[in-house]
Short mmCIF file of C-alpha atoms (C1' of nucleotides) in Angstrom, two decimals:
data_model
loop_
_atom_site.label_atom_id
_atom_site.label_comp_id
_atom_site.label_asym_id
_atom_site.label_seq_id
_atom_site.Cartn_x
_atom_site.Cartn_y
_atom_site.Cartn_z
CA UNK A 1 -127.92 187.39 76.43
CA UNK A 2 -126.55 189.72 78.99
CA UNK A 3 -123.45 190.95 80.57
CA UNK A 4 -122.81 190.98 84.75
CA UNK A 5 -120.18 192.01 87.24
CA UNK A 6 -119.60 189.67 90.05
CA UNK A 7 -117.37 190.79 93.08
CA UNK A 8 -115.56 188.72 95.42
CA UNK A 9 -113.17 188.98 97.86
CA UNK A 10 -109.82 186.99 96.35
CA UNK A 11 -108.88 185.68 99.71
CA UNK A 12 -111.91 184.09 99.93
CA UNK A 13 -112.53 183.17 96.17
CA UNK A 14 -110.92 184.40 93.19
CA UNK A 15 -110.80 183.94 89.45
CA UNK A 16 -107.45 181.41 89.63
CA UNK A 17 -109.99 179.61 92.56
CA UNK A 18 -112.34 179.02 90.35
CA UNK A 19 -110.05 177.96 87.23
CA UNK A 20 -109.10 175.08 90.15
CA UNK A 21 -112.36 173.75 90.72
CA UNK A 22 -113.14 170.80 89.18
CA UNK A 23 -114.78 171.25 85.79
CA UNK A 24 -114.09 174.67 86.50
CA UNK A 25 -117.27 175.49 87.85
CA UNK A 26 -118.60 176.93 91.31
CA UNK A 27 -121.64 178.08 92.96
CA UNK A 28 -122.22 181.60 93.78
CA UNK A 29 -122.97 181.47 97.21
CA UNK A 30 -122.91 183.48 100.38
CA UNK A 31 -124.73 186.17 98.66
CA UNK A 32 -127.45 187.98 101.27
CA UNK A 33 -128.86 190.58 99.41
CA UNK A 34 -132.31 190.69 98.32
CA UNK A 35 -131.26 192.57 95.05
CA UNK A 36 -128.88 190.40 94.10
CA UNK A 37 -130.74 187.56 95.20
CA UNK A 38 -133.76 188.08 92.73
CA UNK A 39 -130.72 188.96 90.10
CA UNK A 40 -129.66 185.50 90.71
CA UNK A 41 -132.91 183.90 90.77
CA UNK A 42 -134.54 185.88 88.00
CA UNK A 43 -132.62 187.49 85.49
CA UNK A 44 -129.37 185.56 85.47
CA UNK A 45 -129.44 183.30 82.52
CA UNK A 46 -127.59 180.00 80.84
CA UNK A 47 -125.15 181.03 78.29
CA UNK A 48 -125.37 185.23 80.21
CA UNK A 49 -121.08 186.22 80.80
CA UNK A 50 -120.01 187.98 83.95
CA UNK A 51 -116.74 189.95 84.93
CA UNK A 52 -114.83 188.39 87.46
CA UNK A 53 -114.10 191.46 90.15
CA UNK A 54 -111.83 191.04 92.50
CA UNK A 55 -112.72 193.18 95.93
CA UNK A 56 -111.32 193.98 99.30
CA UNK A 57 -108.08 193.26 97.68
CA UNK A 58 -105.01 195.91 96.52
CA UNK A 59 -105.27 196.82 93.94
CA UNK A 60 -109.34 195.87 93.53
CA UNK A 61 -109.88 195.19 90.25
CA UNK A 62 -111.30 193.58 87.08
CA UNK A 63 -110.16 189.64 86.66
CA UNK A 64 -111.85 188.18 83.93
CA UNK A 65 -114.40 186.17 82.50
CA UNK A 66 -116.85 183.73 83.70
CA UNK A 67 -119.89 182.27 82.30
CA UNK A 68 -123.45 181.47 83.77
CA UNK A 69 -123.80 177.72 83.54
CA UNK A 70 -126.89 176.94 85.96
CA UNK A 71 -129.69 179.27 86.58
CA UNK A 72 -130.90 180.21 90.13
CA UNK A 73 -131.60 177.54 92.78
CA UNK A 74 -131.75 177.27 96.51
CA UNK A 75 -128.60 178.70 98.58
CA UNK A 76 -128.08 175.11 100.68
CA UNK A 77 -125.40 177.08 102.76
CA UNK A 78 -128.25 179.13 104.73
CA UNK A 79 -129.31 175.35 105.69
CA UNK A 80 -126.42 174.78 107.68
CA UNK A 81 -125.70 175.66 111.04
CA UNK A 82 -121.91 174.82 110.70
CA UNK A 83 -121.76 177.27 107.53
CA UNK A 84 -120.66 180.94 108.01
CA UNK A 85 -123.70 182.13 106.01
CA UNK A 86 -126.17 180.00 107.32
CA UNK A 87 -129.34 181.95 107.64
CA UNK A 88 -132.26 180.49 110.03
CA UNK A 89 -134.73 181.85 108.26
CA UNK A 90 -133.96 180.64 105.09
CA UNK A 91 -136.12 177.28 105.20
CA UNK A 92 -135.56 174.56 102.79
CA UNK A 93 -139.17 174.67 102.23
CA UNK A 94 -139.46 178.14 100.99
CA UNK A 95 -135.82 179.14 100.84
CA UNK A 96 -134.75 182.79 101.21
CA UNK A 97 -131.25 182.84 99.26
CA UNK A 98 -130.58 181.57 95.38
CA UNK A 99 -127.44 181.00 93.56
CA UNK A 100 -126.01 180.42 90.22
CA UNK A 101 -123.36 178.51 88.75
CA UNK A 102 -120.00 179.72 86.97
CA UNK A 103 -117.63 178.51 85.03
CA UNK A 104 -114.35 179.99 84.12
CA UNK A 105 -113.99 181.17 80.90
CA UNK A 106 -110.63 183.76 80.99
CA UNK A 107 -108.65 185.46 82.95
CA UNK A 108 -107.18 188.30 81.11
CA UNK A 109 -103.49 188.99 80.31
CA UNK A 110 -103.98 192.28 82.13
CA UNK A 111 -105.74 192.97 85.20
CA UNK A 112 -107.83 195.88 85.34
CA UNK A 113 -107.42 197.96 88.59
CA UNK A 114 -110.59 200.04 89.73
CA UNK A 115 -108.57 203.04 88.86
CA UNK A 116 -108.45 202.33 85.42
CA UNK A 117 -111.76 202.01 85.35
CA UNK A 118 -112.64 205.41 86.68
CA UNK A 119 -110.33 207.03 84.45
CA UNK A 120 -112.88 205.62 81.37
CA UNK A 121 -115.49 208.48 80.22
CA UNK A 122 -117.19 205.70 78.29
CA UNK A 123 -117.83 203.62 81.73
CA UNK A 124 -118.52 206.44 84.12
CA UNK A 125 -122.14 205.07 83.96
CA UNK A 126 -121.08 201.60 85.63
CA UNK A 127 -123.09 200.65 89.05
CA UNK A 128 -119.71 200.01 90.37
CA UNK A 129 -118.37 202.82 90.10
CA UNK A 130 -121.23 204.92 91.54
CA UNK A 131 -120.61 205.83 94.95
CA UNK A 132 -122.21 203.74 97.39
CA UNK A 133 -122.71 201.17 95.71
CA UNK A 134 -122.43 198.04 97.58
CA UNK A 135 -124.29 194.84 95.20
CA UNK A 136 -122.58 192.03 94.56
CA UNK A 137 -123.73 191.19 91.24
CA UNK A 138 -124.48 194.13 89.25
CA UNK A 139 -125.62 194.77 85.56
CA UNK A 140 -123.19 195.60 82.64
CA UNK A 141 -124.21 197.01 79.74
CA UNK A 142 -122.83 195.34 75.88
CA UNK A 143 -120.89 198.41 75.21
CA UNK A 144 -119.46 198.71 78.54
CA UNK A 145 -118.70 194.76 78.17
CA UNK A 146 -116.97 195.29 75.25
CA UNK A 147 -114.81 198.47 76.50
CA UNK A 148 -113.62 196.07 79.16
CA UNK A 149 -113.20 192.94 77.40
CA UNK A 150 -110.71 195.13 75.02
CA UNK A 151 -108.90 196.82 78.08
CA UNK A 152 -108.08 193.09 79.92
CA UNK A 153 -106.90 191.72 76.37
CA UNK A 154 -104.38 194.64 75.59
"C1'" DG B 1 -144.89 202.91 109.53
"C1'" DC B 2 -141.09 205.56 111.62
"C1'" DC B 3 -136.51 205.81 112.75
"C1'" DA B 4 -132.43 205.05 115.76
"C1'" DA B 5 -129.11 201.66 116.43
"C1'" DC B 6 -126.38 198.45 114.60
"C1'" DG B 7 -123.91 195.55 111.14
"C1'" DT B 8 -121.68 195.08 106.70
"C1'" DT B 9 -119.33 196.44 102.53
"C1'" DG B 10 -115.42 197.89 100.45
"C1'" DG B 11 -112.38 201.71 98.86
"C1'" DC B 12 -108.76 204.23 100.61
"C1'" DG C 1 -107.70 200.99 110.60
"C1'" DC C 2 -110.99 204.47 109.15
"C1'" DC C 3 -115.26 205.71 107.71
"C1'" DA C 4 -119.07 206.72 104.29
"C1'" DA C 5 -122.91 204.52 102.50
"C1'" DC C 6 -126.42 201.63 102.86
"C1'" DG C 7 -129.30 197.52 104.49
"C1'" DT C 8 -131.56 195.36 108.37
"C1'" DT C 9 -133.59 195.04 112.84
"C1'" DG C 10 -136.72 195.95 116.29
"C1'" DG C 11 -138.96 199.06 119.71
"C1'" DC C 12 -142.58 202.10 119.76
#
DNA sequence: GCCAACGTTGGC
DNA sequence: GCCAACGTTGGC
């Protein structure tokens, strides 16, 4: 089983989004990143949890919980021309772009801003908080999971 | 295969 | 709104 960080913009999607949708469960989609594309389509697993980030948003920040539900499959929004993230070359055929399914599983009591995250010695080793780092969907580490998990239920 | 131009991400 | 970082595109 592991652990994953998933970013999105709250405008867009966030965490109370997703604990609307019915059964509370959404597909991932949009993403168009070949790293996080084979993430999604390879690694990601039933049963695997994932932090809920919260991007592009003041203050960004760590939501909470979700839960892999439905391993990769084919993006069907690069199949449509009326869709913002359609992709032409993405062919239903041979698509290009995979998603996964979530389902809500918590949203902490607190919300934990990026900040507080770089203040943590014990996370300084977090893809996120690398500079430059721009995927989507990164790894998390059990430790690091668990230093988190502990900060968003304080 | 190189690399300049361009587009996107995302914190600040 | 700015801009650093990085991915993608396309001419050569």
């Amino acid at each position: 089983m592991q652990y994953w960080l998933m970013k999105s913009e709250p405008d867009e999607f966030g965490i109370d989004d997703l604990k609307k949708c019915p059964r509370q469960t959404a597909h991932w989609d949009g993403c168009r990143n070949y790293q996080v594309r084979n993430m999604m389509r390879d690694q990601m697993k039933v049963g695997d949890l994932a932090l809920f980030y919260h991007s592009n948003t003041k203050p960004p920040g760590v939501a909470g919980i979700m839960e892999i539900v439905k391993e990769g499959y084919p993006d069907h929004t690069a199949f449509d021309p009326e869709d913002s993230h359609y992709d032409p070359k993405s062919d239903p055929d041979k698509p290009r772009w995979f998603m996964v399914n979530v389902k809500f599983v918590e949203k902490f009591p607190r919300y934990i801003p990026l900040a507080e995250l770089k203040q943590q010695s014990q996370l300084s080793d977090m893809k996120i908080l690398q500079r430059g780092n721009r995927l989507s969907i990164t790894p998390v580490s059990k430790k690091e999971w668990d230093h988190i998990v502990k900060m968003g239920r304080e």
